[in-house]
Structures are given as C-alpha cells and as structure tokens.
Amino acid sequence: MRKSLLGFLTGVMLLAVNCLAAEEATAPAELKVHTMFSNNMVLQRGIPVKIWGVAKPGSEVTVKFAGQEKKAKTDDKGNWMAALDVMKENSTPAVLEVSSDNGSTKFENVLVGDVWICSGQSNMEFVVNSAINAQKEIADAKYPEIRLFTVGKKPSGEPLKTLNGEWKVCSPETVGGFSAVGYFFGRELNKDLKIPVGLINSSWGGTPAETWTTFKTLENDPDFSAMIERYKAALSSDAMDNYKKALAAWEKEKGSRKEDDRIKDPGNKGFEQGWAKSDFNDSDWKAMKLPCMWESQGMNIDGAVWFRKNVEIPEKMAGKDLTITLGSIDDFDVTYFNGTQIGSIGEDTPNFWSFPRKYTIPANLVKAGANCLAVRVFDHFGGGGFGGQAKDMRISLGEDAVDISGEWKFKVEYSVVSSMRPQAPMGPDNPNAPATLFNGMLNPIIPFGIKGAIWYQGCSNVGRAYQYRKLLPAMINDWRNEWAQPGTAKDFPFLIVQLANFLAPAEKPEESAW
C-alpha cells in the first residue's frame, strides 16, 4: 500500500516538475526587443515613443536613449513595453540601449524625425530600379537622414506580433529595391523639412483594400458582408486541400524555372492547324467564361492558349467597319475575325499586359448571323488571360453593341508549368483575403510611432468602385483606431494618390469606375 502511495506521489511530483519545465521552456529565456527596432532606425518626434519586446516574466527592463531612462516590468508571459518622453527631431546619431537581468542589446545610428507607412498594391510596391532615369536616381540617392524598412510579405488569418525586415540607411546600394513612390516622397520631405525621415514599405501588388483592413471592421458592416461570406465558405470547403495538391505538383514540376523567367513563343502552330477559321470543328474544346485569368480556372501554366467564340452579328451591322474591344490581355494576343487577323499586341507595346485591346473589324469580313472570333493569347510568365471586365468585351457600331463576354471555347497550344505559384484559395494564406495583410504586415508594426501613412492602391477594387467609397474611409479609420497614438489617434495624416488615367479614351463622356 505504501509502495503504491509512494509511487503515486512520485509520479505526481514528476508530472509537476515536467509541467513547470514546459512552462519555463515556453517563457522567454532572454531579452528580445521587437523586430521593428534595429540599427539605423528613425524614431517619431512629437509623441511618446513606445519600445517593446519580451523578457523573463517578472523581470525589469531598462530603456535608455538621448538622456532618458525608462523602466518597464514584464507580465506573466514576458511581455514588456516602455515609453520614451516626447522628443524633438535630431539628426545626430544616437544609441538606444535596452537591458534586463537576462540580457542587453544596443541599436546604433538611431535618429529622431518623421516616420511614414507606405502601403498599397503594385503602384506602391513599384521599385526605384524600375523608375524613369533609374540609374541617375540611384546614383544620386545619398541621403543618410532617410532610413528605409521593407516589411516581408506575410498573409495571416490571425494578427501577428512580429515581422521580417530591418532598417537601412538610404544610399545607392540600398534604394534600388525600395518603393519608388515612398522614396521620392521621403526625399522631398527630407529636403523641405530638413529632418530625418523613416519610410516603412508595407505593400503587395494586386491586392484589394479589404485585405489591409481588420476583420472586425469588415464583419460588422453589412456592405462588406459578401466578401466575408466568401471567405468563410472557402475556409469550410475542400478548396485548401486542392490548393495544397496543386502547390505540391507545381513545386515538383517547375524544375529550375524562376518566377521572373520569361519563356519564348515557339511559333503560332494553332493558326497552321486552322484554329482561326470559321469552319474549324472545336466541339472537343473545353469552355471558359471570359474575362478571367486562366490560373483562376486551375490552369497553372505559361504558354499559348487559343480562345474561340461564335458571335451573332445583326443585319444592321453587317458589311460595316466595326470596333472590337477585349479589355486587357496578359501578355500578348493575335486576334482573328472569320479567319483573318485584325490586330495584335506584342512586346513592343509599353505595359502590354494591361494595355486595352481595341481593333477595327474591316467591313468586308462582317456578315449578318454567325461570325467566328478567335484570339491566341501568349503568356510568357506570371498570370495569363483576359484581365479586364465584362463590359470591356464587345463589338460595336456607334450606339449598337454585341456583348462578347461569357462562355468561349479554349484549347492549350503550348504550355510549361507556370513560373507563378498556384494561387491560394480565399483563406488565411491568400494575400487578397479579408484582413490577411493587415494581420501579417501591419499589425506587427503597431504601435511603432509614426507621423502618418501614404497610400497608392485602388486598381484591384475598380470592379467595386462604389463600395470603395465606403471601404477606403473605413480602412483609414481602422488604422487610426488601431494605432491609437497619443495626440494623433484619430487624425494622423493619411495621404492618397489618385489613380492615373487609364484605358483608352472614351468617344464621349461616360461614367467610369476608374
């Protein structure tokens, strides 16, 4: 009996010791300062600056900077936060010291000035290397008071606390891969205000505004409920399993191709086989609804794909020059009407992937009744297909128009495994899903002290332009509430770049989502 009791008590003691060891293993073993803090950073002037991180639970952390010394106590999980008093701008490099009884660290070459978030889609992500006169701009980028931080791309279904990135001094060696809009903005501020400027680039090409907005803001507004329902449906379906299979196949088959590898067109074999002709039998071709990018239909390929559609032309349009618009096509196209080429866009056209296709159909090709429209699309890397909107696809004569969006027949002429990773379903790994980039690329920055934000985005919300009138202000208020900075919690500057004029000019004034 006593042996049994002794064994039981010994087991309980061992279990308690193991549990305690497990708790200590999960607690921070040493002092760590948040990843937003590094050498070469800029701290925000004019507001209390928060410094935070983790350390051993119950320990005291000391922060020293520019004559100030602040102390903070860690909570039971090891989290700590200290706040420096309001500071004026300072261009003299200083050292930020953080210490506790389980470690210490120093950050050198720290300045005090204005810090700006630079966010949005490809408009903001577009780098200095690709700007006009890039070589000269880069060679002249000797601005030691400008500091650059690029946030690593990371979608997440839950708010994250840490991120990847580090502060760098603006120089010809560091500026080329940074946001061009962000850099030129910061450069003008530095010249005009003569103070240090910190720029945090948190952007991702092709993303809509809702992914940069918190889930609770979207969920609590009925005007945004549809996007939330789509997101929830994707989470509850087998979409993620299919994505993982496609991703595994892509990783296995892509071989040595890199994401920026362009493939060359091996030649128009489809035309040689009569695929543009009216009498060609396409009964065994598959169907696809256009416009769409073919990756969204499970075709994760680069190469040449043919599209065909029988179009009914009314008697009053027969025998006359007609105008056909197809929207943008990514990347190149050759377009045929009743077997005759009527237009094409190739690599010699600037921005060919987004250039709106607009061709004339000669009168001698147009007959009343059934006519054959064929388009050969060649995609040499990245996404491929028709990138416009349904209203962009039509054949017209003055006020009369024939809608050519909808179901088309298609056939792959030539393909290789796409250089672009399969697109994740509308789940937590998708950068277009609601709140995923706020969670992964903005939340970890908060509450780092900032002056304000600059925003260049909108292209990915053009199809929902009226919704954007409410979505963008909701997102702005969201950011301001989440940052909740003393003195600027509700009104820090949020500067917006209006989208540039785009697409072909209209023949007469009309409503435009752009």
JSON list of N, CA and C in Angstrom, two decimals, residues 341-409:
[
{"chain": "A", "resi": 341, "resn": "GLN", "atom": "N", "xyz": [-6.58, 37.89, -89.55]},
{"chain": "A", "resi": 341, "resn": "GLN", "atom": "CA", "xyz": [-6.04, 38.66, -88.42]},
{"chain": "A", "resi": 341, "resn": "GLN", "atom": "C", "xyz": [-6.49, 40.10, -88.51]},
{"chain": "A", "resi": 342, "resn": "ILE", "atom": "N", "xyz": [-7.02, 40.63, -87.39]},
{"chain": "A", "resi": 342, "resn": "ILE", "atom": "CA", "xyz": [-7.48, 42.03, -87.37]},
{"chain": "A", "resi": 342, "resn": "ILE", "atom": "C", "xyz": [-6.68, 42.88, -86.40]},
{"chain": "A", "resi": 343, "resn": "GLY", "atom": "N", "xyz": [-5.80, 42.27, -85.60]},
{"chain": "A", "resi": 343, "resn": "GLY", "atom": "CA", "xyz": [-4.99, 43.06, -84.68]},
{"chain": "A", "resi": 343, "resn": "GLY", "atom": "C", "xyz": [-4.14, 42.19, -83.78]},
{"chain": "A", "resi": 344, "resn": "SER", "atom": "N", "xyz": [-3.13, 42.81, -83.17]},
{"chain": "A", "resi": 344, "resn": "SER", "atom": "CA", "xyz": [-2.27, 42.10, -82.22]},
{"chain": "A", "resi": 344, "resn": "SER", "atom": "C", "xyz": [-1.50, 43.11, -81.39]},
{"chain": "A", "resi": 345, "resn": "ILE", "atom": "N", "xyz": [-1.14, 42.67, -80.20]},
{"chain": "A", "resi": 345, "resn": "ILE", "atom": "CA", "xyz": [-0.29, 43.46, -79.31]},
{"chain": "A", "resi": 345, "resn": "ILE", "atom": "C", "xyz": [0.87, 42.56, -78.88]},
{"chain": "A", "resi": 346, "resn": "GLY", "atom": "N", "xyz": [2.09, 43.06, -79.02]},
{"chain": "A", "resi": 346, "resn": "GLY", "atom": "CA", "xyz": [3.27, 42.28, -78.67]},
{"chain": "A", "resi": 346, "resn": "GLY", "atom": "C", "xyz": [4.15, 43.01, -77.68]},
{"chain": "A", "resi": 347, "resn": "GLU", "atom": "N", "xyz": [5.38, 42.56, -77.60]},
{"chain": "A", "resi": 347, "resn": "GLU", "atom": "CA", "xyz": [6.31, 43.07, -76.58]},
{"chain": "A", "resi": 347, "resn": "GLU", "atom": "C", "xyz": [6.73, 44.51, -76.84]},
{"chain": "A", "resi": 348, "resn": "ASP", "atom": "N", "xyz": [6.53, 45.00, -78.06]},
{"chain": "A", "resi": 348, "resn": "ASP", "atom": "CA", "xyz": [6.94, 46.37, -78.37]},
{"chain": "A", "resi": 348, "resn": "ASP", "atom": "C", "xyz": [5.96, 47.41, -77.84]},
{"chain": "A", "resi": 349, "resn": "THR", "atom": "N", "xyz": [4.81, 46.96, -77.31]},
{"chain": "A", "resi": 349, "resn": "THR", "atom": "CA", "xyz": [3.82, 47.89, -76.73]},
{"chain": "A", "resi": 349, "resn": "THR", "atom": "C", "xyz": [4.09, 48.07, -75.24]},
{"chain": "A", "resi": 350, "resn": "PRO", "atom": "N", "xyz": [4.28, 49.32, -74.77]},
{"chain": "A", "resi": 350, "resn": "PRO", "atom": "CA", "xyz": [4.51, 49.52, -73.33]},
{"chain": "A", "resi": 350, "resn": "PRO", "atom": "C", "xyz": [3.34, 48.99, -72.51]},
{"chain": "A", "resi": 351, "resn": "ASN", "atom": "N", "xyz": [3.64, 48.39, -71.38]},
{"chain": "A", "resi": 351, "resn": "ASN", "atom": "CA", "xyz": [2.62, 47.84, -70.48]},
{"chain": "A", "resi": 351, "resn": "ASN", "atom": "C", "xyz": [1.65, 46.92, -71.21]},
{"chain": "A", "resi": 352, "resn": "PHE", "atom": "N", "xyz": [2.21, 46.05, -72.06]},
{"chain": "A", "resi": 352, "resn": "PHE", "atom": "CA", "xyz": [1.38, 45.18, -72.89]},
{"chain": "A", "resi": 352, "resn": "PHE", "atom": "C", "xyz": [0.41, 44.33, -72.08]},
{"chain": "A", "resi": 353, "resn": "TRP", "atom": "N", "xyz": [0.78, 43.96, -70.87]},
{"chain": "A", "resi": 353, "resn": "TRP", "atom": "CA", "xyz": [-0.07, 43.08, -70.05]},
{"chain": "A", "resi": 353, "resn": "TRP", "atom": "C", "xyz": [-1.35, 43.78, -69.59]},
{"chain": "A", "resi": 354, "resn": "SER", "atom": "N", "xyz": [-1.35, 45.11, -69.57]},
{"chain": "A", "resi": 354, "resn": "SER", "atom": "CA", "xyz": [-2.54, 45.84, -69.11]},
{"chain": "A", "resi": 354, "resn": "SER", "atom": "C", "xyz": [-3.09, 46.76, -70.19]},
{"chain": "A", "resi": 355, "resn": "PHE", "atom": "N", "xyz": [-2.50, 46.68, -71.38]},
{"chain": "A", "resi": 355, "resn": "PHE", "atom": "CA", "xyz": [-2.92, 47.58, -72.47]},
{"chain": "A", "resi": 355, "resn": "PHE", "atom": "C", "xyz": [-4.29, 47.13, -73.01]},
{"chain": "A", "resi": 356, "resn": "PRO", "atom": "N", "xyz": [-5.29, 48.02, -73.07]},
{"chain": "A", "resi": 356, "resn": "PRO", "atom": "CA", "xyz": [-6.62, 47.62, -73.54]},
{"chain": "A", "resi": 356, "resn": "PRO", "atom": "C", "xyz": [-6.61, 47.33, -75.04]},
{"chain": "A", "resi": 357, "resn": "ARG", "atom": "N", "xyz": [-7.14, 46.18, -75.41]},
{"chain": "A", "resi": 357, "resn": "ARG", "atom": "CA", "xyz": [-7.18, 45.80, -76.83]},
{"chain": "A", "resi": 357, "resn": "ARG", "atom": "C", "xyz": [-8.39, 46.45, -77.51]},
{"chain": "A", "resi": 358, "resn": "LYS", "atom": "N", "xyz": [-8.12, 47.14, -78.60]},
{"chain": "A", "resi": 358, "resn": "LYS", "atom": "CA", "xyz": [-9.17, 47.79, -79.38]},
{"chain": "A", "resi": 358, "resn": "LYS", "atom": "C", "xyz": [-8.77, 47.75, -80.85]},
{"chain": "A", "resi": 359, "resn": "TYR", "atom": "N", "xyz": [-9.52, 46.98, -81.64]},
{"chain": "A", "resi": 359, "resn": "TYR", "atom": "CA", "xyz": [-9.19, 46.79, -83.05]},
{"chain": "A", "resi": 359, "resn": "TYR", "atom": "C", "xyz": [-10.40, 47.11, -83.92]},
{"chain": "A", "resi": 360, "resn": "THR", "atom": "N", "xyz": [-10.12, 47.33, -85.19]},
{"chain": "A", "resi": 360, "resn": "THR", "atom": "CA", "xyz": [-11.18, 47.54, -86.18]},
{"chain": "A", "resi": 360, "resn": "THR", "atom": "C", "xyz": [-11.39, 46.26, -86.98]},
{"chain": "A", "resi": 361, "resn": "ILE", "atom": "N", "xyz": [-12.67, 45.85, -87.11]},
{"chain": "A", "resi": 361, "resn": "ILE", "atom": "CA", "xyz": [-13.02, 44.72, -87.96]},
{"chain": "A", "resi": 361, "resn": "ILE", "atom": "C", "xyz": [-13.42, 45.28, -89.32]},
{"chain": "A", "resi": 362, "resn": "PRO", "atom": "N", "xyz": [-12.66, 45.02, -90.38]},
{"chain": "A", "resi": 362, "resn": "PRO", "atom": "CA", "xyz": [-12.98, 45.58, -91.70]},
{"chain": "A", "resi": 362, "resn": "PRO", "atom": "C", "xyz": [-14.36, 45.14, -92.19]},
{"chain": "A", "resi": 363, "resn": "ALA", "atom": "N", "xyz": [-15.03, 46.03, -92.87]},
{"chain": "A", "resi": 363, "resn": "ALA", "atom": "CA", "xyz": [-16.40, 45.77, -93.33]},
{"chain": "A", "resi": 363, "resn": "ALA", "atom": "C", "xyz": [-16.52, 44.51, -94.18]},
{"chain": "A", "resi": 364, "resn": "ASN", "atom": "N", "xyz": [-15.50, 44.24, -95.01]},
{"chain": "A", "resi": 364, "resn": "ASN", "atom": "CA", "xyz": [-15.59, 43.09, -95.90]},
{"chain": "A", "resi": 364, "resn": "ASN", "atom": "C", "xyz": [-15.58, 41.74, -95.17]},
{"chain": "A", "resi": 365, "resn": "LEU", "atom": "N", "xyz": [-15.22, 41.72, -93.88]},
{"chain": "A", "resi": 365, "resn": "LEU", "atom": "CA", "xyz": [-15.22, 40.48, -93.11]},
{"chain": "A", "resi": 365, "resn": "LEU", "atom": "C", "xyz": [-16.52, 40.25, -92.35]},
{"chain": "A", "resi": 366, "resn": "VAL", "atom": "N", "xyz": [-17.36, 41.30, -92.25]},
{"chain": "A", "resi": 366, "resn": "VAL", "atom": "CA", "xyz": [-18.53, 41.25, -91.39]},
{"chain": "A", "resi": 366, "resn": "VAL", "atom": "C", "xyz": [-19.76, 40.80, -92.17]},
{"chain": "A", "resi": 367, "resn": "LYS", "atom": "N", "xyz": [-20.38, 39.74, -91.69]},
{"chain": "A", "resi": 367, "resn": "LYS", "atom": "CA", "xyz": [-21.62, 39.25, -92.30]},
{"chain": "A", "resi": 367, "resn": "LYS", "atom": "C", "xyz": [-22.70, 39.13, -91.23]},
{"chain": "A", "resi": 368, "resn": "ALA", "atom": "N", "xyz": [-23.95, 39.18, -91.65]},
{"chain": "A", "resi": 368, "resn": "ALA", "atom": "CA", "xyz": [-25.05, 39.01, -90.71]},
{"chain": "A", "resi": 368, "resn": "ALA", "atom": "C", "xyz": [-25.09, 37.55, -90.26]},
{"chain": "A", "resi": 369, "resn": "GLY", "atom": "N", "xyz": [-25.45, 37.35, -89.00]},
{"chain": "A", "resi": 369, "resn": "GLY", "atom": "CA", "xyz": [-25.53, 36.00, -88.48]},
{"chain": "A", "resi": 369, "resn": "GLY", "atom": "C", "xyz": [-24.24, 35.59, -87.79]},
{"chain": "A", "resi": 370, "resn": "ALA", "atom": "N", "xyz": [-23.90, 34.29, -87.90]},
{"chain": "A", "resi": 370, "resn": "ALA", "atom": "CA", "xyz": [-22.76, 33.74, -87.17]},
{"chain": "A", "resi": 370, "resn": "ALA", "atom": "C", "xyz": [-21.43, 34.18, -87.77]},
{"chain": "A", "resi": 371, "resn": "ASN", "atom": "N", "xyz": [-20.54, 34.66, -86.91]},
{"chain": "A", "resi": 371, "resn": "ASN", "atom": "CA", "xyz": [-19.18, 35.03, -87.28]},
{"chain": "A", "resi": 371, "resn": "ASN", "atom": "C", "xyz": [-18.24, 34.41, -86.25]},
{"chain": "A", "resi": 372, "resn": "CYS", "atom": "N", "xyz": [-17.04, 34.08, -86.67]},
{"chain": "A", "resi": 372, "resn": "CYS", "atom": "CA", "xyz": [-16.09, 33.43, -85.76]},
{"chain": "A", "resi": 372, "resn": "CYS", "atom": "C", "xyz": [-15.03, 34.40, -85.27]},
{"chain": "A", "resi": 373, "resn": "LEU", "atom": "N", "xyz": [-14.94, 34.50, -83.97]},
{"chain": "A", "resi": 373, "resn": "LEU", "atom": "CA", "xyz": [-13.92, 35.33, -83.33]},
{"chain": "A", "resi": 373, "resn": "LEU", "atom": "C", "xyz": [-12.92, 34.41, -82.64]},
{"chain": "A", "resi": 374, "resn": "ALA", "atom": "N", "xyz": [-11.63, 34.58, -82.93]},
{"chain": "A", "resi": 374, "resn": "ALA", "atom": "CA", "xyz": [-10.59, 33.74, -82.33]},
{"chain": "A", "resi": 374, "resn": "ALA", "atom": "C", "xyz": [-9.46, 34.62, -81.81]},
{"chain": "A", "resi": 375, "resn": "VAL", "atom": "N", "xyz": [-8.95, 34.29, -80.64]},
{"chain": "A", "resi": 375, "resn": "VAL", "atom": "CA", "xyz": [-7.85, 35.05, -80.03]},
{"chain": "A", "resi": 375, "resn": "VAL", "atom": "C", "xyz": [-6.79, 34.07, -79.54]},
{"chain": "A", "resi": 376, "resn": "ARG", "atom": "N", "xyz": [-5.57, 34.26, -80.00]},
{"chain": "A", "resi": 376, "resn": "ARG", "atom": "CA", "xyz": [-4.45, 33.48, -79.47]},
{"chain": "A", "resi": 376, "resn": "ARG", "atom": "C", "xyz": [-3.75, 34.33, -78.42]},
{"chain": "A", "resi": 377, "resn": "VAL", "atom": "N", "xyz": [-3.73, 33.84, -77.19]},
{"chain": "A", "resi": 377, "resn": "VAL", "atom": "CA", "xyz": [-3.08, 34.55, -76.07]},
{"chain": "A", "resi": 377, "resn": "VAL", "atom": "C", "xyz": [-1.79, 33.83, -75.73]},
{"chain": "A", "resi": 378, "resn": "PHE", "atom": "N", "xyz": [-0.69, 34.59, -75.68]},
{"chain": "A", "resi": 378, "resn": "PHE", "atom": "CA", "xyz": [0.59, 34.02, -75.26]},
{"chain": "A", "resi": 378, "resn": "PHE", "atom": "C", "xyz": [1.04, 34.71, -73.98]},
{"chain": "A", "resi": 379, "resn": "ASP", "atom": "N", "xyz": [1.24, 33.89, -72.94]},
{"chain": "A", "resi": 379, "resn": "ASP", "atom": "CA", "xyz": [1.68, 34.40, -71.64]},
{"chain": "A", "resi": 379, "resn": "ASP", "atom": "C", "xyz": [3.09, 33.90, -71.37]},
{"chain": "A", "resi": 380, "resn": "HIS", "atom": "N", "xyz": [4.06, 34.83, -71.27]},
{"chain": "A", "resi": 380, "resn": "HIS", "atom": "CA", "xyz": [5.43, 34.37, -71.13]},
{"chain": "A", "resi": 380, "resn": "HIS", "atom": "C", "xyz": [5.93, 34.29, -69.70]},
{"chain": "A", "resi": 381, "resn": "PHE", "atom": "N", "xyz": [5.16, 34.76, -68.71]},
{"chain": "A", "resi": 381, "resn": "PHE", "atom": "CA", "xyz": [5.43, 34.49, -67.30]},
{"chain": "A", "resi": 381, "resn": "PHE", "atom": "C", "xyz": [4.29, 35.07, -66.47]},
{"chain": "A", "resi": 382, "resn": "GLY", "atom": "N", "xyz": [4.18, 34.60, -65.23]},
{"chain": "A", "resi": 382, "resn": "GLY", "atom": "CA", "xyz": [3.16, 35.12, -64.33]},
{"chain": "A", "resi": 382, "resn": "GLY", "atom": "C", "xyz": [1.76, 34.72, -64.76]},
{"chain": "A", "resi": 383, "resn": "GLY", "atom": "N", "xyz": [0.77, 35.56, -64.41]},
{"chain": "A", "resi": 383, "resn": "GLY", "atom": "CA", "xyz": [-0.62, 35.28, -64.75]},
{"chain": "A", "resi": 383, "resn": "GLY", "atom": "C", "xyz": [-0.89, 35.43, -66.23]},
{"chain": "A", "resi": 384, "resn": "GLY", "atom": "N", "xyz": [-1.88, 34.71, -66.74]},
{"chain": "A", "resi": 384, "resn": "GLY", "atom": "CA", "xyz": [-2.23, 34.78, -68.14]},
{"chain": "A", "resi": 384, "resn": "GLY", "atom": "C", "xyz": [-3.73, 34.82, -68.35]},
{"chain": "A", "resi": 385, "resn": "GLY", "atom": "N", "xyz": [-4.17, 35.52, -69.42]},
{"chain": "A", "resi": 385, "resn": "GLY", "atom": "CA", "xyz": [-5.58, 35.54, -69.75]},
{"chain": "A", "resi": 385, "resn": "GLY", "atom": "C", "xyz": [-6.13, 36.93, -69.95]},
{"chain": "A", "resi": 386, "resn": "PHE", "atom": "N", "xyz": [-7.44, 37.06, -69.79]},
{"chain": "A", "resi": 386, "resn": "PHE", "atom": "CA", "xyz": [-8.16, 38.31, -70.02]},
{"chain": "A", "resi": 386, "resn": "PHE", "atom": "C", "xyz": [-8.36, 39.01, -68.68]},
{"chain": "A", "resi": 387, "resn": "GLY", "atom": "N", "xyz": [-7.75, 40.17, -68.52]},
{"chain": "A", "resi": 387, "resn": "GLY", "atom": "CA", "xyz": [-7.73, 40.84, -67.22]},
{"chain": "A", "resi": 387, "resn": "GLY", "atom": "C", "xyz": [-8.70, 41.97, -67.06]},
{"chain": "A", "resi": 388, "resn": "GLY", "atom": "N", "xyz": [-9.54, 42.24, -68.08]},
{"chain": "A", "resi": 388, "resn": "GLY", "atom": "CA", "xyz": [-10.47, 43.36, -67.98]},
{"chain": "A", "resi": 388, "resn": "GLY", "atom": "C", "xyz": [-11.77, 42.98, -67.32]},
{"chain": "A", "resi": 389, "resn": "GLN", "atom": "N", "xyz": [-12.82, 43.75, -67.62]},
{"chain": "A", "resi": 389, "resn": "GLN", "atom": "CA", "xyz": [-14.15, 43.49, -67.09]},
{"chain": "A", "resi": 389, "resn": "GLN", "atom": "C", "xyz": [-15.07, 43.09, -68.23]},
{"chain": "A", "resi": 390, "resn": "ALA", "atom": "N", "xyz": [-16.21, 42.50, -67.88]},
{"chain": "A", "resi": 390, "resn": "ALA", "atom": "CA", "xyz": [-17.15, 42.03, -68.90]},
{"chain": "A", "resi": 390, "resn": "ALA", "atom": "C", "xyz": [-17.58, 43.15, -69.83]},
{"chain": "A", "resi": 391, "resn": "LYS", "atom": "N", "xyz": [-17.76, 44.36, -69.28]},
{"chain": "A", "resi": 391, "resn": "LYS", "atom": "CA", "xyz": [-18.21, 45.47, -70.12]},
{"chain": "A", "resi": 391, "resn": "LYS", "atom": "C", "xyz": [-17.16, 45.90, -71.13]},
{"chain": "A", "resi": 392, "resn": "ASP", "atom": "N", "xyz": [-15.91, 45.48, -70.93]},
{"chain": "A", "resi": 392, "resn": "ASP", "atom": "CA", "xyz": [-14.85, 45.83, -71.87]},
{"chain": "A", "resi": 392, "resn": "ASP", "atom": "C", "xyz": [-14.88, 44.96, -73.12]},
{"chain": "A", "resi": 393, "resn": "MET", "atom": "N", "xyz": [-15.63, 43.86, -73.10]},
{"chain": "A", "resi": 393, "resn": "MET", "atom": "CA", "xyz": [-15.61, 42.91, -74.20]},
{"chain": "A", "resi": 393, "resn": "MET", "atom": "C", "xyz": [-16.87, 43.07, -75.05]},
{"chain": "A", "resi": 394, "resn": "ARG", "atom": "N", "xyz": [-16.70, 43.72, -76.22]},
{"chain": "A", "resi": 394, "resn": "ARG", "atom": "CA", "xyz": [-17.86, 43.98, -77.07]},
{"chain": "A", "resi": 394, "resn": "ARG", "atom": "C", "xyz": [-17.42, 44.30, -78.49]},
{"chain": "A", "resi": 395, "resn": "ILE", "atom": "N", "xyz": [-18.36, 44.10, -79.40]},
{"chain": "A", "resi": 395, "resn": "ILE", "atom": "CA", "xyz": [-18.21, 44.54, -80.80]},
{"chain": "A", "resi": 395, "resn": "ILE", "atom": "C", "xyz": [-19.26, 45.61, -81.02]},
{"chain": "A", "resi": 396, "resn": "SER", "atom": "N", "xyz": [-18.85, 46.78, -81.51]},
{"chain": "A", "resi": 396, "resn": "SER", "atom": "CA", "xyz": [-19.80, 47.89, -81.56]},
{"chain": "A", "resi": 396, "resn": "SER", "atom": "C", "xyz": [-19.76, 48.64, -82.89]},
{"chain": "A", "resi": 397, "resn": "LEU", "atom": "N", "xyz": [-20.88, 49.29, -83.14]},
{"chain": "A", "resi": 397, "resn": "LEU", "atom": "CA", "xyz": [-21.04, 50.21, -84.26]},
{"chain": "A", "resi": 397, "resn": "LEU", "atom": "C", "xyz": [-21.86, 51.37, -83.72]},
{"chain": "A", "resi": 398, "resn": "GLY", "atom": "N", "xyz": [-21.19, 52.46, -83.38]},
{"chain": "A", "resi": 398, "resn": "GLY", "atom": "CA", "xyz": [-21.89, 53.59, -82.77]},
{"chain": "A", "resi": 398, "resn": "GLY", "atom": "C", "xyz": [-22.52, 53.18, -81.46]},
{"chain": "A", "resi": 399, "resn": "GLU", "atom": "N", "xyz": [-23.85, 53.37, -81.35]},
{"chain": "A", "resi": 399, "resn": "GLU", "atom": "CA", "xyz": [-24.58, 53.03, -80.13]},
{"chain": "A", "resi": 399, "resn": "GLU", "atom": "C", "xyz": [-24.89, 51.54, -80.04]},
{"chain": "A", "resi": 400, "resn": "ASP", "atom": "N", "xyz": [-24.82, 50.83, -81.15]},
{"chain": "A", "resi": 400, "resn": "ASP", "atom": "CA", "xyz": [-25.16, 49.40, -81.16]},
{"chain": "A", "resi": 400, "resn": "ASP", "atom": "C", "xyz": [-23.94, 48.58, -80.76]},
{"chain": "A", "resi": 401, "resn": "ALA", "atom": "N", "xyz": [-24.17, 47.56, -79.93]},
{"chain": "A", "resi": 401, "resn": "ALA", "atom": "CA", "xyz": [-23.06, 46.74, -79.47]},
{"chain": "A", "resi": 401, "resn": "ALA", "atom": "C", "xyz": [-23.51, 45.31, -79.25]},
{"chain": "A", "resi": 402, "resn": "VAL", "atom": "N", "xyz": [-22.57, 44.39, -79.47]},
{"chain": "A", "resi": 402, "resn": "VAL", "atom": "CA", "xyz": [-22.78, 42.97, -79.22]},
{"chain": "A", "resi": 402, "resn": "VAL", "atom": "C", "xyz": [-21.84, 42.56, -78.08]},
{"chain": "A", "resi": 403, "resn": "ASP", "atom": "N", "xyz": [-22.41, 42.01, -77.02]},
{"chain": "A", "resi": 403, "resn": "ASP", "atom": "CA", "xyz": [-21.62, 41.56, -75.87]},
{"chain": "A", "resi": 403, "resn": "ASP", "atom": "C", "xyz": [-20.89, 40.28, -76.23]},
{"chain": "A", "resi": 404, "resn": "ILE", "atom": "N", "xyz": [-19.56, 40.24, -76.05]},
{"chain": "A", "resi": 404, "resn": "ILE", "atom": "CA", "xyz": [-18.79, 39.03, -76.36]},
{"chain": "A", "resi": 404, "resn": "ILE", "atom": "C", "xyz": [-18.15, 38.43, -75.11]},
{"chain": "A", "resi": 405, "resn": "SER", "atom": "N", "xyz": [-18.55, 38.91, -73.92]},
{"chain": "A", "resi": 405, "resn": "SER", "atom": "CA", "xyz": [-18.09, 38.26, -72.70]},
{"chain": "A", "resi": 405, "resn": "SER", "atom": "C", "xyz": [-18.87, 36.96, -72.51]},
{"chain": "A", "resi": 406, "resn": "GLY", "atom": "N", "xyz": [-18.51, 36.20, -71.50]},
{"chain": "A", "resi": 406, "resn": "GLY", "atom": "CA", "xyz": [-19.23, 34.96, -71.24]},
{"chain": "A", "resi": 406, "resn": "GLY", "atom": "C", "xyz": [-18.46, 33.74, -71.72]},
{"chain": "A", "resi": 407, "resn": "GLU", "atom": "N", "xyz": [-19.17, 32.71, -72.16]},
{"chain": "A", "resi": 407, "resn": "GLU", "atom": "CA", "xyz": [-18.54, 31.43, -72.48]},
{"chain": "A", "resi": 407, "resn": "GLU", "atom": "C", "xyz": [-17.83, 31.45, -73.83]},
{"chain": "A", "resi": 408, "resn": "TRP", "atom": "N", "xyz": [-16.56, 31.04, -73.81]},
{"chain": "A", "resi": 408, "resn": "TRP", "atom": "CA", "xyz": [-15.74, 30.85, -75.01]},
{"chain": "A", "resi": 408, "resn": "TRP", "atom": "C", "xyz": [-15.21, 29.42, -74.98]},
{"chain": "A", "resi": 409, "resn": "LYS", "atom": "N", "xyz": [-14.87, 28.89, -76.16]},
{"chain": "A", "resi": 409, "resn": "LYS", "atom": "CA", "xyz": [-14.15, 27.62, -76.25]},
{"chain": "A", "resi": 409, "resn": "LYS", "atom": "C", "xyz": [-12.65, 27.91, -76.16]}
]
